[in-house]
Coordinates of C-alpha atoms and ligand atoms in Angstrom, one line a residue:
M1 CA 0.3 22.0 24.8
S2 CA 2.9 23.4 22.4
S3 CA 1.9 25.4 19.3
R4 CA 3.6 22.7 17.3
S5 CA 1.4 19.9 18.5
R6 CA -1.6 22.1 18.2
A7 CA -0.7 22.7 14.5
L8 CA -0.6 18.9 13.8
P9 CA -3.4 18.1 11.5
P10 CA -5.8 15.6 13.1
A11 CA -5.6 13.5 9.9
L12 CA -1.8 13.2 10.4
A13 CA -2.1 12.4 14.0
A14 CA -4.3 9.5 13.0
L15 CA -1.9 8.6 10.2
G16 CA 0.8 8.4 12.8
V17 CA -1.1 5.9 14.8
A18 CA -2.0 4.0 11.7
A19 CA 1.6 4.0 10.5
L20 CA 3.0 2.9 13.9
V21 CA 1.0 -0.3 13.6
S22 CA 1.3 -0.7 9.8
L23 CA 2.9 -3.8 8.3
P24 CA 4.5 -4.1 4.9
G25 CA 1.7 -3.9 2.4
Q26 CA 1.2 -5.1 -1.1
A27 CA 1.8 -2.1 -3.3
R28 CA -1.2 -2.8 -5.7
A29 CA -4.7 -3.9 -4.9
D30 CA -4.7 -6.4 -7.6
E31 CA -6.1 -9.3 -5.6
P32 CA -9.7 -10.0 -6.6
Y33 CA -10.6 -11.1 -3.0
A34 CA -9.7 -10.3 0.6
I35 CA -9.6 -12.3 3.8
S36 CA -10.2 -10.5 7.0
G37 CA -10.4 -11.8 10.6
G38 CA -10.6 -10.4 14.1
V39 CA -11.5 -10.7 17.7
F40 CA -14.0 -8.5 19.7
M41 CA -15.6 -7.8 23.0
S42 CA -19.3 -7.1 23.1
L43 CA -22.2 -6.2 25.3
S44 CA -25.7 -7.6 24.5
F45 CA -29.0 -6.5 25.9
G46 CA -32.6 -7.4 25.3
Q47 CA -33.1 -10.9 26.6
Q48 CA -30.4 -10.6 29.1
L49 CA -27.4 -8.4 29.7
A50 CA -24.4 -10.4 28.4
F51 CA -20.7 -9.8 28.1
G52 CA -19.2 -11.5 25.0
L53 CA -15.9 -12.5 23.7
G54 CA -15.9 -13.3 20.0
A55 CA -14.0 -14.1 16.8
D56 CA -15.0 -13.3 13.3
L57 CA -13.8 -14.3 9.9
R58 CA -14.9 -13.0 6.5
A59 CA -14.0 -13.4 2.8
T60 CA -14.8 -10.7 0.3
A61 CA -15.0 -10.8 -3.5
L62 CA -13.7 -7.3 -4.5
L63 CA -14.9 -4.9 -7.1
N64 CA -12.3 -2.2 -7.6
T65 CA -14.0 1.0 -8.4
G66 CA -10.9 2.4 -10.1
R67 CA -10.4 5.3 -7.7
P68 CA -6.8 6.3 -6.8
Y69 CA -4.9 3.9 -4.5
G70 CA -7.8 1.3 -4.8
A71 CA -9.7 3.4 -2.3
G72 CA -13.5 2.9 -2.7
N73 CA -13.2 -0.9 -3.3
M74 CA -16.5 -2.5 -2.8
G75 CA -17.1 -6.2 -2.1
L76 CA -19.4 -9.0 -1.0
G77 CA -18.8 -12.4 0.6
P78 CA -19.5 -14.8 3.4
F79 CA -18.8 -14.3 7.1
A80 CA -18.9 -16.5 10.2
Q81 CA -18.8 -15.4 13.9
A82 CA -18.7 -17.1 17.2
T83 CA -19.2 -15.3 20.6
W84 CA -18.8 -16.7 24.1
L85 CA -21.6 -15.1 26.2
N86 CA -21.1 -14.6 30.0
F87 CA -18.5 -17.4 29.8
S88 CA -21.2 -19.9 29.6
A89 CA -23.4 -19.8 26.5
G90 CA -22.4 -19.4 22.8
R91 CA -23.8 -17.4 19.9
F92 CA -22.9 -18.4 16.4
A93 CA -23.7 -16.4 13.3
A94 CA -23.1 -16.8 9.6
G95 CA -24.3 -15.1 6.4
I96 CA -23.4 -12.6 3.8
H97 CA -21.6 -9.3 4.3
G98 CA -21.0 -6.5 1.9
G99 CA -19.9 -2.9 1.9
S100 CA -17.3 -0.5 0.8
D101 CA -14.1 1.2 1.6
L102 CA -14.7 4.9 2.4
S103 CA -11.1 6.2 2.4
D104 CA -10.4 8.9 -0.1
D105 CA -6.6 9.2 0.0
F106 CA -3.6 8.0 1.8
V107 CA -3.5 10.6 4.5
D108 CA -7.1 10.0 5.3
V109 CA -7.6 7.1 7.7
D110 CA -8.4 3.9 6.1
H111 CA -12.1 3.5 6.8
S112 CA -14.8 1.1 5.7
I113 CA -18.4 0.2 6.4
D114 CA -19.6 -3.3 6.1
G115 CA -23.1 -4.7 6.5
E116 CA -24.1 -8.2 7.7
L117 CA -27.2 -10.2 7.0
G118 CA -27.6 -13.9 8.1
W119 CA -28.7 -16.6 10.5
T120 CA -27.7 -16.9 14.2
Y121 CA -28.1 -19.5 16.9
R122 CA -27.7 -18.9 20.6
T123 CA -27.2 -22.0 22.9
R124 CA -29.2 -22.4 26.1
I125 CA -28.6 -19.9 28.8
S126 CA -31.1 -21.1 31.4
D127 CA -34.5 -22.8 31.6
E128 CA -36.1 -19.4 30.8
L129 CA -33.7 -18.8 27.9
P130 CA -33.4 -22.1 25.9
G131 CA -31.4 -22.3 22.7
Q132 CA -32.9 -20.1 20.0
H133 CA -32.5 -19.4 16.3
G134 CA -32.6 -15.9 14.9
F135 CA -32.2 -13.5 12.0
H136 CA -28.9 -11.6 12.2
L137 CA -28.4 -8.0 11.1
G138 CA -25.2 -6.0 11.7
V139 CA -23.0 -3.1 10.7
V140 CA -19.3 -2.9 11.2
N141 CA -17.3 0.3 11.0
T142 CA -13.6 -0.4 10.4
L143 CA -10.8 2.1 10.9
F144 CA -7.1 1.8 9.9
N145 CA -5.5 -1.0 7.9
P146 CA -4.0 -3.7 8.1
V147 CA -4.4 -3.8 11.9
C148 CA -8.0 -2.3 12.1
L149 CA -10.2 -1.1 14.9
D150 CA -13.7 -2.4 14.5
I151 CA -16.8 -0.8 16.0
S152 CA -20.0 -2.9 15.5
A153 CA -23.7 -2.8 16.2
R154 CA -25.7 -6.0 15.7
A155 CA -29.2 -7.1 16.2
V156 CA -31.0 -10.5 16.5
I157 CA -34.6 -11.1 15.7
P158 CA -35.7 -14.4 17.2
L159 CA -37.1 -16.9 14.7
S160 CA -37.9 -19.8 17.1
G161 CA -38.8 -20.5 20.7
E162 CA -39.7 -18.2 23.5
P163 CA -39.3 -15.5 24.5
F164 CA -39.7 -13.3 21.4
A165 CA -37.4 -10.6 22.6
P166 CA -35.0 -9.0 20.0
E167 CA -31.5 -8.6 21.2
G168 CA -29.0 -5.8 20.5
T169 CA -25.2 -5.9 20.7
F170 CA -22.4 -3.4 20.6
G171 CA -18.9 -4.5 20.1
V172 CA -15.4 -3.2 19.8
G173 CA -12.6 -5.3 18.4
L174 CA -9.3 -5.7 16.5
R175 CA -9.3 -6.9 13.0
F176 CA -6.5 -8.0 10.8
F177 CA -6.8 -6.6 7.2
S178 CA -9.7 -4.5 6.2
P179 CA -12.5 -6.5 4.6
F180 CA -12.0 -4.6 1.4
G181 CA -8.3 -5.3 1.0
F182 CA -5.1 -3.2 0.7
Q183 CA -4.9 0.1 -1.1
S184 CA -2.5 0.5 -3.9
R185 CA 0.4 2.9 -3.5
P186 CA 2.5 4.6 -6.2
I187 CA 6.1 3.4 -6.7
D188 CA 8.9 5.8 -7.5
G189 CA 12.0 4.3 -9.1
R190 CA 13.1 0.7 -8.6
P191 CA 10.4 -1.4 -6.8
L192 CA 11.1 -4.0 -4.2
R193 CA 9.9 -7.3 -5.7
T194 CA 9.3 -10.4 -3.6
A195 CA 7.8 -13.8 -4.4
E196 CA 4.4 -12.2 -3.3
G197 CA 4.7 -9.2 -5.5
V198 CA 5.8 -5.6 -5.1
V199 CA 6.1 -4.6 -1.5
L200 CA 6.2 -1.0 -0.1
P201 CA 8.0 -0.6 3.2
P202 CA 5.7 0.5 6.1
A203 CA 6.1 4.0 7.6
L204 CA 6.9 4.7 11.2
A205 CA 5.8 7.8 13.1
L206 CA 8.4 8.7 15.6
G207 CA 7.1 11.8 17.4
P208 CA 6.7 15.5 16.8
A209 CA 9.0 17.3 14.4
A210 CA 9.5 21.0 13.5
M211 CA 6.8 22.2 11.2
R212 CA 7.9 23.6 7.8
P213 CA 7.1 27.4 7.6
A214 CA 4.9 27.3 4.5
R215 CA 1.6 29.0 3.8
L216 CA -0.5 25.9 3.2
D217 CA -4.0 25.0 4.3
R218 CA -4.3 21.9 6.5
A219 CA -5.7 19.7 3.8
T220 CA -3.1 20.5 1.2
R221 CA -0.3 20.3 3.8
A222 CA -1.5 16.8 4.8
A223 CA -1.9 15.7 1.2
L224 CA 1.6 16.8 0.3
A225 CA 3.0 15.2 3.5
G226 CA 1.3 11.9 2.4
A227 CA 2.7 12.2 -1.1
W228 CA 6.3 12.8 0.0
L229 CA 5.9 9.9 2.6
D230 CA 4.8 7.6 -0.2
S231 CA 8.0 8.7 -2.2
A232 CA 10.1 8.0 0.9
R233 CA 8.7 4.6 1.3
A234 CA 9.2 3.8 -2.4
E235 CA 12.8 5.1 -2.2
C236 CA 13.4 3.0 0.9
G237 CA 12.1 0.0 -1.0
S238 CA 14.8 0.5 -3.6
I239 CA 17.5 0.0 -1.1
P240 CA 16.9 -3.8 -0.6
A241 CA 16.1 -4.0 -4.2
F242 CA 19.5 -2.8 -5.2
L243 CA 21.2 -5.0 -2.5
A244 CA 19.4 -8.0 -4.1
L245 CA 20.5 -6.8 -7.6
A246 CA 24.2 -6.6 -6.5
R247 CA 24.0 -10.1 -4.8
D248 CA 22.4 -11.6 -8.0
L249 CA 24.8 -9.9 -10.3
A250 CA 27.7 -11.4 -8.3
A251 CA 26.0 -14.7 -8.3
V252 CA 25.9 -15.0 -12.0
G253 CA 29.5 -13.8 -12.3
A254 CA 28.8 -10.3 -13.6
P255 CA 31.9 -7.9 -13.8
A256 CA 32.7 -6.3 -10.5
S257 CA 32.1 -2.9 -12.0
L258 CA 28.4 -3.7 -12.4
V259 CA 28.2 -5.1 -8.8
A260 CA 29.9 -1.9 -7.6
R261 CA 27.4 0.3 -9.6
A262 CA 24.4 -1.5 -8.0
L263 CA 25.9 -0.8 -4.6
A264 CA 26.5 2.8 -5.4
A265 CA 22.8 3.1 -6.5
L266 CA 21.9 1.6 -3.1
G267 CA 23.7 4.5 -1.5
D268 CA 21.8 7.0 -3.7
E269 CA 18.5 5.5 -2.6
V270 CA 19.5 5.9 1.1
R271 CA 19.9 9.6 0.4
H272 CA 16.6 9.8 -1.6
A273 CA 14.7 8.1 1.2
A274 CA 16.2 10.5 3.7
R275 CA 15.5 13.5 1.6
C276 CA 11.8 12.6 1.0
S277 CA 11.3 11.6 4.7
E278 CA 12.6 15.1 5.7
I279 CA 10.2 16.8 3.5
A280 CA 7.2 14.7 4.6
S281 CA 8.1 15.2 8.2
S282 CA 8.5 18.9 8.0
L283 CA 5.1 19.2 6.2
A284 CA 3.5 16.9 8.8
G285 CA 5.1 18.3 11.8
W286 CA 5.7 14.7 12.8
R287 CA 8.9 12.6 12.3
L288 CA 7.9 10.1 9.6
R289 CA 10.3 7.4 8.4
P290 CA 10.0 4.4 6.2
A291 CA 11.3 1.1 7.7
L292 CA 14.1 -0.6 6.0
L293 CA 13.1 -4.1 4.8
P294 CA 15.5 -7.0 4.1
P295 CA 16.3 -8.0 0.4
P296 CA 14.1 -10.8 -0.8
P297 CA 15.8 -14.1 -0.7
A298 CA 17.5 -15.4 -3.9
R299 CA 14.9 -17.5 -5.7
D300 CA 16.2 -18.4 -9.2
A301 CA 16.4 -22.1 -10.0
D302 CA 19.6 -21.8 -11.9
R303 CA 21.9 -19.2 -13.7
R304 CA 19.8 -19.2 -16.9
A305 CA 16.6 -18.5 -14.9
A306 CA 18.5 -15.8 -13.1
L307 CA 19.6 -14.1 -16.3
V308 CA 16.1 -14.1 -17.8
R309 CA 14.5 -12.6 -14.6
M310 CA 17.3 -10.0 -14.2
A311 CA 17.0 -9.0 -17.9
L312 CA 13.2 -8.6 -17.5
E313 CA 13.7 -6.6 -14.2
A314 CA 16.4 -4.5 -15.8
W315 CA 14.1 -3.6 -18.6
H316 CA 11.0 -2.9 -16.6
D317 CA 12.4 -1.5 -13.3
G318 CA 15.6 0.1 -14.6
C319 CA 15.2 1.2 -18.2
L320 CA 11.5 2.0 -17.9
G321 CA 10.9 2.4 -14.1
E322 CA 13.9 4.4 -13.2
G323 CA 13.9 6.1 -16.6
A324 CA 10.4 7.4 -15.9
A325 CA 11.2 8.3 -12.3
A326 CA 14.0 10.6 -13.7
A327 CA 11.6 12.0 -16.3
R328 CA 9.0 12.7 -13.6
A329 CA 11.5 14.3 -11.3
R330 CA 12.7 16.6 -14.2
R331 CA 9.1 17.7 -14.8
S332 CA 8.5 18.2 -11.1
L333 CA 11.6 20.3 -10.8
A334 CA 10.4 22.6 -13.6
G335 CA 7.4 23.6 -11.6
A336 CA 8.8 23.4 -8.0
S337 CA 9.8 26.5 -6.1
D338 CA 10.3 25.3 -2.5
A339 CA 14.1 25.3 -2.0
G340 CA 14.3 21.9 -0.2
V341 CA 12.0 20.3 -2.7
R342 CA 14.0 21.6 -5.6
A343 CA 17.3 20.2 -4.0
A344 CA 15.7 16.8 -3.5
L345 CA 14.2 16.6 -7.0
G346 CA 17.5 17.7 -8.7
E347 CA 19.3 14.9 -6.9
V348 CA 16.7 12.3 -7.7
A349 CA 16.5 13.4 -11.3
R350 CA 20.2 13.0 -11.8
D351 CA 20.5 9.7 -9.9
E352 CA 17.5 8.0 -11.3
A353 CA 18.8 8.7 -14.8
Q354 CA 22.1 7.0 -13.8
H355 CA 20.1 4.0 -12.4
A356 CA 18.2 3.7 -15.7
E357 CA 21.6 3.7 -17.4
L358 CA 22.7 0.9 -15.0
G359 CA 19.5 -0.9 -16.0
W360 CA 20.6 -0.8 -19.6
R361 CA 24.1 -2.2 -18.7
V362 CA 22.6 -5.0 -16.8
L363 CA 20.2 -5.7 -19.7
A364 CA 23.2 -5.8 -22.1
Y365 CA 25.1 -8.1 -19.9
C366 CA 22.1 -10.5 -19.5
L367 CA 21.6 -10.5 -23.3
A368 CA 25.2 -11.2 -24.0
E369 CA 25.3 -14.1 -21.3
G370 CA 21.9 -15.6 -21.6
G371 CA 21.6 -16.2 -25.3
R372 CA 18.4 -17.0 -27.1
E373 CA 16.2 -17.5 -24.0
V374 CA 16.9 -13.9 -22.7
R375 CA 16.6 -12.4 -26.2
E376 CA 13.2 -13.9 -26.7
A377 CA 11.9 -13.0 -23.2
V378 CA 13.1 -9.4 -23.6
G379 CA 11.8 -9.2 -27.2
D380 CA 8.4 -10.3 -26.1
A381 CA 8.4 -7.7 -23.3
M382 CA 9.4 -4.9 -25.7
A383 CA 7.0 -6.0 -28.5
G384 CA 3.9 -6.1 -26.2
P385 CA 1.7 -3.1 -25.4
A386 CA 3.1 -0.4 -23.0
P387 CA 3.1 -1.9 -19.6
A388 CA 1.3 0.0 -16.8
P389 CA 3.6 2.0 -14.7
P390 CA 4.3 0.2 -11.4
G391 CA 1.8 1.8 -9.0
D392 CA -0.7 4.5 -9.8
H393 CA 0.3 8.1 -9.9
V394 CA -2.2 10.0 -7.8
E395 CA -2.7 13.7 -8.2
V396 CA -2.4 15.5 -4.9
E397 CA -5.5 17.5 -4.3
G398 CA -5.1 21.1 -3.3
E399 CA -4.4 24.5 -4.7
R400 CA -2.5 23.7 -8.0
K401 CA 0.1 26.4 -7.5
E402 CA 0.9 25.0 -4.1
T403 CA 1.1 21.4 -5.0
Q404 CA 3.3 22.2 -8.0
A405 CA 5.6 24.4 -5.7
F406 CA 6.1 21.2 -3.6
G407 CA 7.0 19.0 -6.6
Q408 CA 3.7 17.3 -7.4
L409 CA 2.7 16.5 -11.0
R410 CA -0.7 16.3 -12.5
R411 CA -1.7 12.8 -13.5
A412 CA -1.4 13.8 -17.2
Q413 CA 2.1 15.0 -16.7
A414 CA 3.1 11.7 -14.9
D415 CA 1.5 9.7 -17.7
A416 CA 3.4 11.8 -20.3
A417 CA 6.7 11.0 -18.5
W418 CA 5.9 7.3 -18.6
D419 CA 4.8 7.3 -22.3
E420 CA 7.8 9.3 -23.3
T421 CA 10.2 7.0 -21.4
W422 CA 8.5 3.9 -22.9
A423 CA 8.7 5.1 -26.5
A424 CA 12.4 6.1 -26.2
A425 CA 13.3 3.0 -24.3
R426 CA 11.5 0.7 -26.8
R427 CA 13.5 2.3 -29.7
D428 CA 16.8 1.9 -27.9
G429 CA 15.9 -1.6 -26.7
E430 CA 15.0 -2.9 -30.1
R431 CA 18.3 -1.6 -31.4
M432 CA 20.1 -3.4 -28.6
L433 CA 18.2 -6.6 -29.4
V434 CA 19.2 -6.5 -33.1
A435 CA 22.7 -5.9 -32.1
A436 CA 22.6 -8.9 -29.7
Ligands
LIG501 FE1 15.5 6.8 -5.9
LIG502 FE1 16.5 4.6 -8.3

């Protein structure tokens, strides 16, 4: 075994496995419920040794505990299960399940514990084992998300018929979507918006990579790698977002110079994604890359609707989002000392400021073309309370000096960058509205 692979933090090896099977995830855990289903194999003992093949479906009403990334979500809801025993009999169970997500940050493996309580019925196996009702108890340990590994232990206490022999079952299965939903992820710069909401590209783990020579303990290194991988995914999401912007600008007949600037911004985001991936990979000792997603399909009913949507997105994602991304990058740069991190942050700070400036130009164009409807929509957006930043900023845990050297802000600093951007943008935006 090489020294490089020995140095791979176990949490990151697990992250790699999780990332390999990860699917595009909703960026925010805003949904108040989650649906989760899966298949499993089981072995039962007690009344008779039985091999089982089963399927399980559960719905969960979620209680978000407010921890970073939506980690720690708790929930409760119904479940239903069917198992085929020894290819001859059936066991059916239904009841209430409830538990909690136990992940603490992104680099940690998604992990949850779920308890089950309910009724169960087993069909007839033989003359000695006729059909029987029972009380169902279970606990399911789920790892990874959204394709999860389930390890379960269940017990049945007979409530009817003979014999009175409790039954135990161990199971292993594959589940789709954790019972406690997706975790939220921070968004840097222009988010990729689809009809279903903001989407963050999945990450791919492509094999071992050279480890960055830095004096960091394992936990800090892993947390920093996770934070930079999140940034790479967000930057990569900006690529199709700008492609869609260029297409939509062309479709509403915007000047060619605006379309060209959107395409130039796309090129910037390709560089940002590569820079951030390189930093994440060298911290992880593992080649980590975000996957490029296609642009969302055009979905505006007509030109007027397109102008209103583009004006609001220019305001929120460009003037505010990319303006704040530039402000955060400037603040990060002030504390960063790692040479590669400084180079990346310098580039991001400069480019994101230009993307925010592009946002202002798109907004001006939409205001000029869209008339009253656009003015009113944008006026409402500017008059309202400060919107929440897209995604949560999560402080990377670890020695402060080290996380700062690698470009990470404290939550208060990130919030200050957002507030400052919001105040300045609202002032400029209101002036622009009056002029329009
Ligand atoms: Fe960017
Ligand atoms: Fe950007």
